[in-house]
mmCIF file with all atom_site columns, C-alpha atoms in Angstrom:
data_model
loop_
_atom_site.group_PDB
_atom_site.id
_atom_site.type_symbol
_atom_site.label_atom_id
_atom_site.label_alt_id
_atom_site.label_comp_id
_atom_site.label_asym_id
_atom_site.label_entity_id
_atom_site.label_seq_id
_atom_site.pdbx_PDB_ins_code
_atom_site.Cartn_x
_atom_site.Cartn_y
_atom_site.Cartn_z
_atom_site.occupancy
_atom_site.B_iso_or_equiv
_atom_site.pdbx_formal_charge
_atom_site.auth_seq_id
_atom_site.auth_comp_id
_atom_site.auth_asym_id
_atom_site.auth_atom_id
_atom_site.pdbx_PDB_model_num
ATOM 1   C CA . MET A 1 1   ? -64.597 -42.481 201.643 1.00 44.00 ? 1   MET A CA 1
ATOM 2   C CA . ASP A 1 2   ? -62.314 -40.601 199.266 1.00 50.00 ? 2   ASP A CA 1
ATOM 3   C CA . THR A 1 3   ? -62.419 -41.882 195.716 1.00 51.00 ? 3   THR A CA 1
ATOM 4   C CA . PRO A 1 4   ? -59.853 -41.228 193.010 1.00 50.00 ? 4   PRO A CA 1
ATOM 5   C CA . GLU A 1 5   ? -60.705 -38.638 190.415 1.00 52.00 ? 5   GLU A CA 1
ATOM 6   C CA . THR A 1 6   ? -61.750 -40.216 187.122 1.00 49.00 ? 6   THR A CA 1
ATOM 7   C CA . ARG A 1 7   ? -60.518 -38.859 183.810 1.00 49.00 ? 7   ARG A CA 1
ATOM 8   C CA . SER A 1 8   ? -60.998 -40.122 180.307 1.00 49.00 ? 8   SER A CA 1
ATOM 9   C CA . ILE A 1 9   ? -58.879 -39.638 177.201 1.00 47.00 ? 9   ILE A CA 1
ATOM 10  C CA . ARG A 1 10  ? -61.088 -39.172 174.175 1.00 52.00 ? 10  ARG A CA 1
ATOM 11  C CA . HIS A 1 11  ? -58.535 -38.271 171.498 1.00 50.00 ? 11  HIS A CA 1
ATOM 12  C CA . GLY A 1 12  ? -54.816 -38.705 171.137 1.00 56.00 ? 12  GLY A CA 1
ATOM 13  C CA . SER A 1 13  ? -52.583 -40.706 173.396 1.00 64.00 ? 13  SER A CA 1
ATOM 14  C CA . ILE A 1 14  ? -50.546 -40.470 176.567 1.00 66.00 ? 14  ILE A CA 1
ATOM 15  C CA . SER A 1 15  ? -46.814 -40.923 176.832 1.00 66.00 ? 15  SER A CA 1
ATOM 16  C CA . GLY A 1 16  ? -46.560 -41.402 180.557 1.00 69.00 ? 16  GLY A CA 1
ATOM 17  C CA . GLY A 1 17  ? -46.140 -39.078 183.487 1.00 70.00 ? 17  GLY A CA 1
ATOM 18  C CA . VAL A 1 18  ? -46.240 -39.208 187.254 1.00 75.00 ? 18  VAL A CA 1
ATOM 19  C CA . VAL A 1 19  ? -49.397 -40.298 189.043 1.00 78.00 ? 19  VAL A CA 1
ATOM 20  C CA . ASP A 1 20  ? -48.939 -38.368 192.272 1.00 76.00 ? 20  ASP A CA 1
ATOM 21  C CA . GLY A 1 21  ? -51.056 -38.619 195.384 1.00 66.00 ? 21  GLY A CA 1
ATOM 22  C CA . ALA A 1 22  ? -53.181 -41.503 194.156 1.00 61.00 ? 22  ALA A CA 1
ATOM 23  C CA . ALA A 1 23  ? -55.609 -42.570 196.844 1.00 59.00 ? 23  ALA A CA 1
ATOM 24  C CA . VAL A 1 24  ? -55.253 -46.291 197.366 1.00 64.00 ? 24  VAL A CA 1
ATOM 25  C CA . ALA A 1 25  ? -58.896 -47.302 197.081 1.00 65.00 ? 25  ALA A CA 1
ATOM 26  C CA . SER A 1 26  ? -58.060 -50.944 196.315 1.00 74.00 ? 26  SER A CA 1
ATOM 27  C CA . ARG A 1 27  ? -55.283 -53.181 195.114 1.00 77.00 ? 27  ARG A CA 1
ATOM 28  C CA . GLN A 1 28  ? -57.202 -53.529 191.838 1.00 82.00 ? 28  GLN A CA 1
ATOM 29  C CA . PHE A 1 29  ? -57.059 -49.759 191.326 1.00 82.00 ? 29  PHE A CA 1
ATOM 30  C CA . THR A 1 30  ? -53.313 -49.731 191.970 1.00 85.00 ? 30  THR A CA 1
ATOM 31  C CA . ALA A 1 31  ? -52.797 -52.695 189.587 1.00 86.00 ? 31  ALA A CA 1
ATOM 32  C CA . ALA A 1 32  ? -54.839 -50.884 186.935 1.00 86.00 ? 32  ALA A CA 1
ATOM 33  C CA . LEU A 1 33  ? -52.488 -47.907 187.221 1.00 86.00 ? 33  LEU A CA 1
ATOM 34  C CA . LEU A 1 34  ? -49.410 -50.162 186.905 1.00 91.00 ? 34  LEU A CA 1
ATOM 35  C CA . MET A 1 35  ? -50.506 -52.336 183.973 1.00 90.00 ? 35  MET A CA 1
ATOM 36  C CA . PRO A 1 36  ? -50.151 -49.795 181.129 1.00 90.00 ? 36  PRO A CA 1
ATOM 37  C CA . GLY A 1 37  ? -46.642 -48.776 182.264 1.00 91.00 ? 37  GLY A CA 1
ATOM 38  C CA . PRO A 1 38  ? -44.751 -50.996 179.776 1.00 92.00 ? 38  PRO A CA 1
ATOM 39  C CA . CYS A 1 39  ? -46.808 -49.556 176.899 1.00 90.00 ? 39  CYS A CA 1
ATOM 40  C CA . LEU A 1 40  ? -46.054 -45.908 177.653 1.00 88.00 ? 40  LEU A CA 1
ATOM 41  C CA . PRO A 1 41  ? -42.898 -44.322 176.183 1.00 85.00 ? 41  PRO A CA 1
ATOM 42  C CA . GLU A 1 42  ? -42.064 -42.730 179.553 1.00 85.00 ? 42  GLU A CA 1
ATOM 43  C CA . GLY A 1 43  ? -43.387 -45.581 181.698 1.00 89.00 ? 43  GLY A CA 1
ATOM 44  C CA . ILE A 1 44  ? -45.459 -44.723 184.738 1.00 89.00 ? 44  ILE A CA 1
ATOM 45  C CA . PRO A 1 45  ? -44.164 -43.686 188.158 1.00 91.00 ? 45  PRO A CA 1
ATOM 46  C CA . ILE A 1 46  ? -46.770 -43.695 190.913 1.00 90.00 ? 46  ILE A CA 1
ATOM 47  C CA . ARG A 1 47  ? -46.582 -42.043 194.332 1.00 89.00 ? 47  ARG A CA 1
ATOM 48  C CA . LEU A 1 48  ? -49.176 -43.516 196.683 1.00 87.00 ? 48  LEU A CA 1
ATOM 49  C CA . ARG A 1 49  ? -50.755 -41.714 199.624 1.00 84.00 ? 49  ARG A CA 1
ATOM 50  C CA . GLY A 1 50  ? -52.958 -42.986 202.414 1.00 82.00 ? 50  GLY A CA 1
ATOM 51  C CA . GLU A 1 51  ? -53.261 -46.542 203.654 1.00 81.00 ? 51  GLU A CA 1
ATOM 52  C CA . ILE A 1 52  ? -51.814 -49.091 201.248 1.00 82.00 ? 52  ILE A CA 1
ATOM 53  C CA . THR A 1 53  ? -54.298 -51.943 201.023 1.00 76.00 ? 53  THR A CA 1
ATOM 54  C CA . SER A 1 54  ? -53.115 -55.520 200.407 1.00 79.00 ? 54  SER A CA 1
ATOM 55  C CA . PRO A 1 55  ? -49.384 -54.818 199.882 1.00 85.00 ? 55  PRO A CA 1
ATOM 56  C CA . PRO A 1 56  ? -48.690 -58.448 198.816 1.00 84.00 ? 56  PRO A CA 1
ATOM 57  C CA . TYR A 1 57  ? -50.939 -57.969 195.787 1.00 85.00 ? 57  TYR A CA 1
ATOM 58  C CA . ILE A 1 58  ? -49.174 -54.779 194.701 1.00 89.00 ? 58  ILE A CA 1
ATOM 59  C CA . VAL A 1 59  ? -45.850 -56.634 194.979 1.00 91.00 ? 59  VAL A CA 1
ATOM 60  C CA . MET A 1 60  ? -47.376 -59.581 193.063 1.00 90.00 ? 60  MET A CA 1
ATOM 61  C CA . THR A 1 61  ? -48.433 -57.260 190.214 1.00 92.00 ? 61  THR A CA 1
ATOM 62  C CA . LEU A 1 62  ? -44.953 -55.725 190.002 1.00 95.00 ? 62  LEU A CA 1
ATOM 63  C CA . LYS A 1 63  ? -43.248 -59.132 190.091 1.00 94.00 ? 63  LYS A CA 1
ATOM 64  C CA . LEU A 1 64  ? -45.548 -60.477 187.383 1.00 93.00 ? 64  LEU A CA 1
ATOM 65  C CA . LEU A 1 65  ? -44.851 -57.472 185.155 1.00 95.00 ? 65  LEU A CA 1
ATOM 66  C CA . ALA A 1 66  ? -41.109 -58.006 185.757 1.00 95.00 ? 66  ALA A CA 1
ATOM 67  C CA . GLN A 1 67  ? -41.416 -61.708 184.835 1.00 93.00 ? 67  GLN A CA 1
ATOM 68  C CA . LEU A 1 68  ? -43.029 -60.641 181.565 1.00 93.00 ? 68  LEU A CA 1
ATOM 69  C CA . GLY A 1 69  ? -40.128 -58.305 180.799 1.00 93.00 ? 69  GLY A CA 1
ATOM 70  C CA . ALA A 1 70  ? -41.189 -54.903 182.165 1.00 95.00 ? 70  ALA A CA 1
ATOM 71  C CA . ARG A 1 71  ? -38.759 -52.773 184.139 1.00 95.00 ? 71  ARG A CA 1
ATOM 72  C CA . THR A 1 72  ? -40.154 -52.364 187.647 1.00 96.00 ? 72  THR A CA 1
ATOM 73  C CA . ARG A 1 73  ? -39.039 -50.622 190.808 1.00 96.00 ? 73  ARG A CA 1
ATOM 74  C CA . MET A 1 74  ? -40.655 -50.072 194.178 1.00 95.00 ? 74  MET A CA 1
ATOM 75  C CA . SER A 1 75  ? -39.700 -48.348 197.384 1.00 95.00 ? 75  SER A CA 1
ATOM 76  C CA . GLU A 1 76  ? -39.522 -50.491 200.493 1.00 93.00 ? 76  GLU A CA 1
ATOM 77  C CA . ASP A 1 77  ? -42.729 -48.936 201.862 1.00 91.00 ? 77  ASP A CA 1
ATOM 78  C CA . LEU A 1 78  ? -44.514 -49.257 198.474 1.00 90.00 ? 78  LEU A CA 1
ATOM 79  C CA . ARG A 1 79  ? -45.157 -45.504 198.389 1.00 90.00 ? 79  ARG A CA 1
ATOM 80  C CA . VAL A 1 80  ? -43.230 -45.105 195.115 1.00 92.00 ? 80  VAL A CA 1
ATOM 81  C CA . LEU A 1 81  ? -43.743 -47.560 192.244 1.00 93.00 ? 81  LEU A CA 1
ATOM 82  C CA . ARG A 1 82  ? -42.469 -47.451 188.663 1.00 94.00 ? 82  ARG A CA 1
ATOM 83  C CA . VAL A 1 83  ? -43.184 -49.604 185.639 1.00 94.00 ? 83  VAL A CA 1
ATOM 84  C CA . GLY A 1 84  ? -41.669 -49.125 182.187 1.00 92.00 ? 84  GLY A CA 1
ATOM 85  C CA . ALA A 1 85  ? -40.938 -50.912 178.935 1.00 90.00 ? 85  ALA A CA 1
ATOM 86  C CA . PRO A 1 86  ? -38.249 -53.627 178.887 1.00 90.00 ? 86  PRO A CA 1
ATOM 87  C CA . THR A 1 87  ? -35.686 -51.237 177.390 1.00 87.00 ? 87  THR A CA 1
ATOM 88  C CA . ALA A 1 88  ? -35.540 -47.464 177.086 1.00 79.00 ? 88  ALA A CA 1
ATOM 89  C CA . GLY A 1 89  ? -36.981 -46.109 173.856 1.00 80.00 ? 89  GLY A CA 1
ATOM 90  C CA . THR A 1 90  ? -39.349 -49.038 173.343 1.00 85.00 ? 90  THR A CA 1
ATOM 91  C CA . THR A 1 91  ? -42.936 -49.679 174.323 1.00 87.00 ? 91  THR A CA 1
ATOM 92  C CA . GLY A 1 92  ? -44.899 -52.806 175.049 1.00 88.00 ? 92  GLY A CA 1
ATOM 93  C CA . LEU A 1 93  ? -43.863 -56.264 176.111 1.00 90.00 ? 93  LEU A CA 1
ATOM 94  C CA . PRO A 1 94  ? -42.695 -59.111 173.899 1.00 88.00 ? 94  PRO A CA 1
ATOM 95  C CA . ALA A 1 95  ? -45.265 -61.819 173.164 1.00 89.00 ? 95  ALA A CA 1
ATOM 96  C CA . PHE A 1 96  ? -45.513 -64.366 175.973 1.00 88.00 ? 96  PHE A CA 1
ATOM 97  C CA . ASP A 1 97  ? -47.316 -67.483 177.095 1.00 90.00 ? 97  ASP A CA 1
ATOM 98  C CA . TYR A 1 98  ? -48.414 -67.505 180.706 1.00 87.00 ? 98  TYR A CA 1
ATOM 99  C CA . THR A 1 99  ? -50.174 -70.190 182.703 1.00 87.00 ? 99  THR A CA 1
ATOM 100 C CA . VAL A 1 100 ? -52.608 -68.673 185.178 1.00 88.00 ? 100 VAL A CA 1
ATOM 101 C CA . GLU A 1 101 ? -52.388 -70.358 188.571 1.00 89.00 ? 101 GLU A CA 1
ATOM 102 C CA . PRO A 1 102 ? -55.354 -71.482 190.642 1.00 92.00 ? 102 PRO A CA 1
ATOM 103 C CA . ASP A 1 103 ? -56.593 -68.947 193.188 1.00 92.00 ? 103 ASP A CA 1
ATOM 104 C CA . ALA A 1 104 ? -54.514 -69.288 196.357 1.00 91.00 ? 104 ALA A CA 1
ATOM 105 C CA . SER A 1 105 ? -57.101 -67.407 198.419 1.00 89.00 ? 105 SER A CA 1
ATOM 106 C CA . GLY A 1 106 ? -59.717 -70.026 197.527 1.00 92.00 ? 106 GLY A CA 1
ATOM 107 C CA . ALA A 1 107 ? -57.235 -72.830 198.232 1.00 91.00 ? 107 ALA A CA 1
ATOM 108 C CA . THR A 1 108 ? -56.695 -71.666 201.815 1.00 90.00 ? 108 THR A CA 1
ATOM 109 C CA . TYR A 1 109 ? -59.950 -73.291 202.961 1.00 91.00 ? 109 TYR A CA 1
ATOM 110 C CA . PHE A 1 110 ? -58.866 -76.704 201.666 1.00 90.00 ? 110 PHE A CA 1
ATOM 111 C CA . TRP A 1 111 ? -55.369 -76.435 203.130 1.00 87.00 ? 111 TRP A CA 1
ATOM 112 C CA . ALA A 1 112 ? -56.832 -75.391 206.499 1.00 86.00 ? 112 ALA A CA 1
ATOM 113 C CA . ALA A 1 113 ? -59.313 -78.294 206.418 1.00 86.00 ? 113 ALA A CA 1
ATOM 114 C CA . ALA A 1 114 ? -56.506 -80.752 205.665 1.00 84.00 ? 114 ALA A CA 1
ATOM 115 C CA . ALA A 1 115 ? -54.561 -79.374 208.616 1.00 83.00 ? 115 ALA A CA 1
ATOM 116 C CA . ILE A 1 116 ? -57.316 -80.412 211.052 1.00 81.00 ? 116 ILE A CA 1
ATOM 117 C CA . VAL A 1 117 ? -59.166 -83.399 209.501 1.00 81.00 ? 117 VAL A CA 1
ATOM 118 C CA . PRO A 1 118 ? -57.512 -86.715 210.473 1.00 79.00 ? 118 PRO A CA 1
ATOM 119 C CA . GLY A 1 119 ? -56.533 -88.912 207.510 1.00 79.00 ? 119 GLY A CA 1
ATOM 120 C CA . SER A 1 120 ? -56.798 -86.099 204.973 1.00 81.00 ? 120 SER A CA 1
ATOM 121 C CA . ARG A 1 121 ? -54.186 -84.700 202.578 1.00 81.00 ? 121 ARG A CA 1
ATOM 122 C CA . VAL A 1 122 ? -54.658 -81.790 200.174 1.00 84.00 ? 122 VAL A CA 1
ATOM 123 C CA . SER A 1 123 ? -52.597 -80.694 197.189 1.00 84.00 ? 123 SER A CA 1
ATOM 124 C CA . ILE A 1 124 ? -53.716 -77.920 194.829 1.00 87.00 ? 124 ILE A CA 1
ATOM 125 C CA . ASP A 1 125 ? -52.429 -78.796 191.353 1.00 87.00 ? 125 ASP A CA 1
ATOM 126 C CA . GLY A 1 126 ? -50.843 -75.854 189.612 1.00 88.00 ? 126 GLY A CA 1
ATOM 127 C CA . LEU A 1 127 ? -50.154 -73.872 192.781 1.00 88.00 ? 127 LEU A CA 1
ATOM 128 C CA . THR A 1 128 ? -46.585 -74.094 194.054 1.00 85.00 ? 128 THR A CA 1
ATOM 129 C CA . ALA A 1 129 ? -44.767 -72.603 197.006 1.00 80.00 ? 129 ALA A CA 1
ATOM 130 C CA . ALA A 1 130 ? -43.008 -70.311 194.491 1.00 85.00 ? 130 ALA A CA 1
ATOM 131 C CA . SER A 1 131 ? -46.316 -68.634 193.618 1.00 89.00 ? 131 SER A CA 1
ATOM 132 C CA . LEU A 1 132 ? -46.455 -64.838 193.580 1.00 89.00 ? 132 LEU A CA 1
ATOM 133 C CA . GLN A 1 133 ? -49.774 -65.009 195.467 1.00 89.00 ? 133 GLN A CA 1
ATOM 134 C CA . GLY A 1 134 ? -49.442 -64.104 199.149 1.00 85.00 ? 134 GLY A CA 1
ATOM 135 C CA . ASP A 1 135 ? -51.979 -66.693 200.299 1.00 88.00 ? 135 ASP A CA 1
ATOM 136 C CA . ALA A 1 136 ? -49.839 -69.475 198.778 1.00 88.00 ? 136 ALA A CA 1
ATOM 137 C CA . ARG A 1 137 ? -47.688 -69.102 201.928 1.00 86.00 ? 137 ARG A CA 1
ATOM 138 C CA . LEU A 1 138 ? -50.442 -70.603 204.097 1.00 87.00 ? 138 LEU A CA 1
ATOM 139 C CA . PRO A 1 139 ? -49.208 -74.246 203.947 1.00 87.00 ? 139 PRO A CA 1
ATOM 140 C CA . ALA A 1 140 ? -45.852 -73.186 205.417 1.00 86.00 ? 140 ALA A CA 1
ATOM 141 C CA . LEU A 1 141 ? -47.670 -71.175 208.104 1.00 85.00 ? 141 LEU A CA 1
ATOM 142 C CA . LEU A 1 142 ? -49.930 -74.144 208.895 1.00 84.00 ? 142 LEU A CA 1
ATOM 143 C CA . ALA A 1 143 ? -46.877 -76.402 209.196 1.00 83.00 ? 143 ALA A CA 1
ATOM 144 C CA . ARG A 1 144 ? -45.861 -74.338 212.225 1.00 83.00 ? 144 ARG A CA 1
ATOM 145 C CA . THR A 1 145 ? -48.950 -75.692 214.045 1.00 79.00 ? 145 THR A CA 1
ATOM 146 C CA . GLY A 1 146 ? -47.841 -79.277 213.498 1.00 80.00 ? 146 GLY A CA 1
ATOM 147 C CA . PRO A 1 147 ? -49.341 -80.489 210.184 1.00 76.00 ? 147 PRO A CA 1
ATOM 148 C CA . THR A 1 148 ? -47.043 -82.296 207.825 1.00 81.00 ? 148 THR A CA 1
ATOM 149 C CA . LEU A 1 149 ? -46.005 -80.182 204.852 1.00 80.00 ? 149 LEU A CA 1
ATOM 150 C CA . VAL A 1 150 ? -44.586 -82.118 201.928 1.00 82.00 ? 150 VAL A CA 1
ATOM 151 C CA . VAL A 1 151 ? -43.647 -80.576 198.591 1.00 81.00 ? 151 VAL A CA 1
ATOM 152 C CA . ASP A 1 152 ? -44.203 -83.133 195.818 1.00 80.00 ? 152 ASP A CA 1
ATOM 153 C CA . ALA A 1 153 ? -42.126 -83.632 192.652 1.00 80.00 ? 153 ALA A CA 1
ATOM 154 C CA . HIS A 1 154 ? -44.137 -80.917 190.842 1.00 78.00 ? 154 HIS A CA 1
ATOM 155 C CA . GLY A 1 155 ? -43.504 -78.378 193.620 1.00 77.00 ? 155 GLY A CA 1
ATOM 156 C CA . TYR A 1 156 ? -47.075 -78.569 194.952 1.00 79.00 ? 156 TYR A CA 1
ATOM 157 C CA . PRO A 1 157 ? -47.305 -78.287 198.741 1.00 80.00 ? 157 PRO A CA 1
ATOM 158 C CA . GLN A 1 158 ? -49.357 -81.037 200.401 1.00 81.00 ? 158 GLN A CA 1
ATOM 159 C CA . VAL A 1 159 ? -50.808 -80.520 203.872 1.00 81.00 ? 159 VAL A CA 1
ATOM 160 C CA . ALA A 1 160 ? -51.742 -83.363 206.270 1.00 80.00 ? 160 ALA A CA 1
ATOM 161 C CA . PRO A 1 161 ? -52.925 -82.958 209.903 1.00 77.00 ? 161 PRO A CA 1
ATOM 162 C CA . PRO A 1 162 ? -50.837 -83.562 213.029 1.00 72.00 ? 162 PRO A CA 1
ATOM 163 C CA . ASP A 1 163 ? -51.965 -85.424 216.076 1.00 67.00 ? 163 ASP A CA 1
ATOM 164 C CA . PRO A 1 164 ? -52.779 -83.179 217.964 1.00 66.00 ? 164 PRO A CA 1
ATOM 165 C CA . PRO A 1 165 ? -52.466 -79.704 216.346 1.00 63.00 ? 165 PRO A CA 1
ATOM 166 C CA . ARG A 1 166 ? -50.498 -77.030 218.179 1.00 67.00 ? 166 ARG A CA 1
ATOM 167 C CA . PRO A 1 167 ? -51.654 -73.414 218.649 1.00 71.00 ? 167 PRO A CA 1
ATOM 168 C CA . LEU A 1 168 ? -50.081 -70.723 216.485 1.00 69.00 ? 168 LEU A CA 1
ATOM 169 C CA . ALA A 1 169 ? -49.415 -67.045 217.040 1.00 72.00 ? 169 ALA A CA 1
ATOM 170 C CA . ALA A 1 170 ? -48.191 -65.349 213.869 1.00 72.00 ? 170 ALA A CA 1
ATOM 171 C CA . ALA A 1 171 ? -48.266 -62.043 212.028 1.00 72.00 ? 171 ALA A CA 1
ATOM 172 C CA . THR A 1 172 ? -49.985 -62.673 208.694 1.00 70.00 ? 172 THR A CA 1
ATOM 173 C CA . PRO A 1 173 ? -49.572 -59.614 206.434 1.00 68.00 ? 173 PRO A CA 1
ATOM 174 C CA . ALA A 1 174 ? -48.524 -61.815 203.484 1.00 68.00 ? 174 ALA A CA 1
ATOM 175 C CA . THR A 1 175 ? -51.782 -63.789 203.605 1.00 69.00 ? 175 THR A CA 1
ATOM 176 C CA . PRO A 1 176 ? -54.425 -61.036 203.616 1.00 66.00 ? 176 PRO A CA 1
ATOM 177 C CA . HIS A 1 177 ? -57.322 -63.223 202.498 1.00 64.00 ? 177 HIS A CA 1
ATOM 178 C CA . ALA A 1 178 ? -56.526 -66.230 204.673 1.00 64.00 ? 178 ALA A CA 1
ATOM 179 C CA . HIS A 1 179 ? -56.350 -64.033 207.754 1.00 60.00 ? 179 HIS A CA 1
ATOM 180 C CA . PRO A 1 180 ? -57.474 -60.464 207.063 1.00 58.00 ? 180 PRO A CA 1
ATOM 181 C CA . PRO A 1 181 ? -56.393 -57.738 209.458 1.00 57.00 ? 181 PRO A CA 1
ATOM 182 C CA . PRO A 1 182 ? -59.020 -56.279 211.767 1.00 59.00 ? 182 PRO A CA 1
ATOM 183 C CA . PRO A 1 183 ? -60.838 -53.236 210.417 1.00 59.00 ? 183 PRO A CA 1
ATOM 184 C CA . PRO A 1 184 ? -59.315 -49.898 211.404 1.00 60.00 ? 184 PRO A CA 1
ATOM 185 C CA . HIS A 1 185 ? -60.804 -48.243 214.475 1.00 57.00 ? 185 HIS A CA 1
ATOM 186 C CA . ARG A 1 186 ? -62.946 -45.279 213.489 1.00 60.00 ? 186 ARG A CA 1
ATOM 187 C CA . SER A 1 187 ? -64.103 -42.728 216.006 1.00 58.00 ? 187 SER A CA 1
ATOM 188 C CA . SER A 1 188 ? -67.555 -41.295 215.571 1.00 53.00 ? 188 SER A CA 1
#
């Protein structure tokens, strides 16, 4: 497996610059490259190569940075990403308060259980359908199999089972943890 080259900065500072040809080892690696963008005078443009893992989480990182005030851009195929300060000539983000949502990936098990267990109903407080997390789309996907999907006054989706459930065929790239894609075929 190719791994990205590691460099350290011992003295001085960086102003920005293009990260070109970054191997996409993980969504966490890509997020780590994006996060300092608002603090760099020139921002940080990134050109990704190779397979892009977990695209919904790269989009989530960019949308979160945008919500906090950063300037963000991305190409449709996520090969080119850019993050910069809120306005040209500045660095950093303004102070903010942010409520961290519950983990949508962990919630998928409870939503799925509610979709098949008669008499059950599940709502995950603090996790709304407007969440940036890809796996928060699972209740709407489950509703296509027949469960009742109700959004309460707080915006929390509630899932209750149908009688009987219907089969579902769906592409699930936005919910990579709820239904991960099969591993790539490797020839030996």
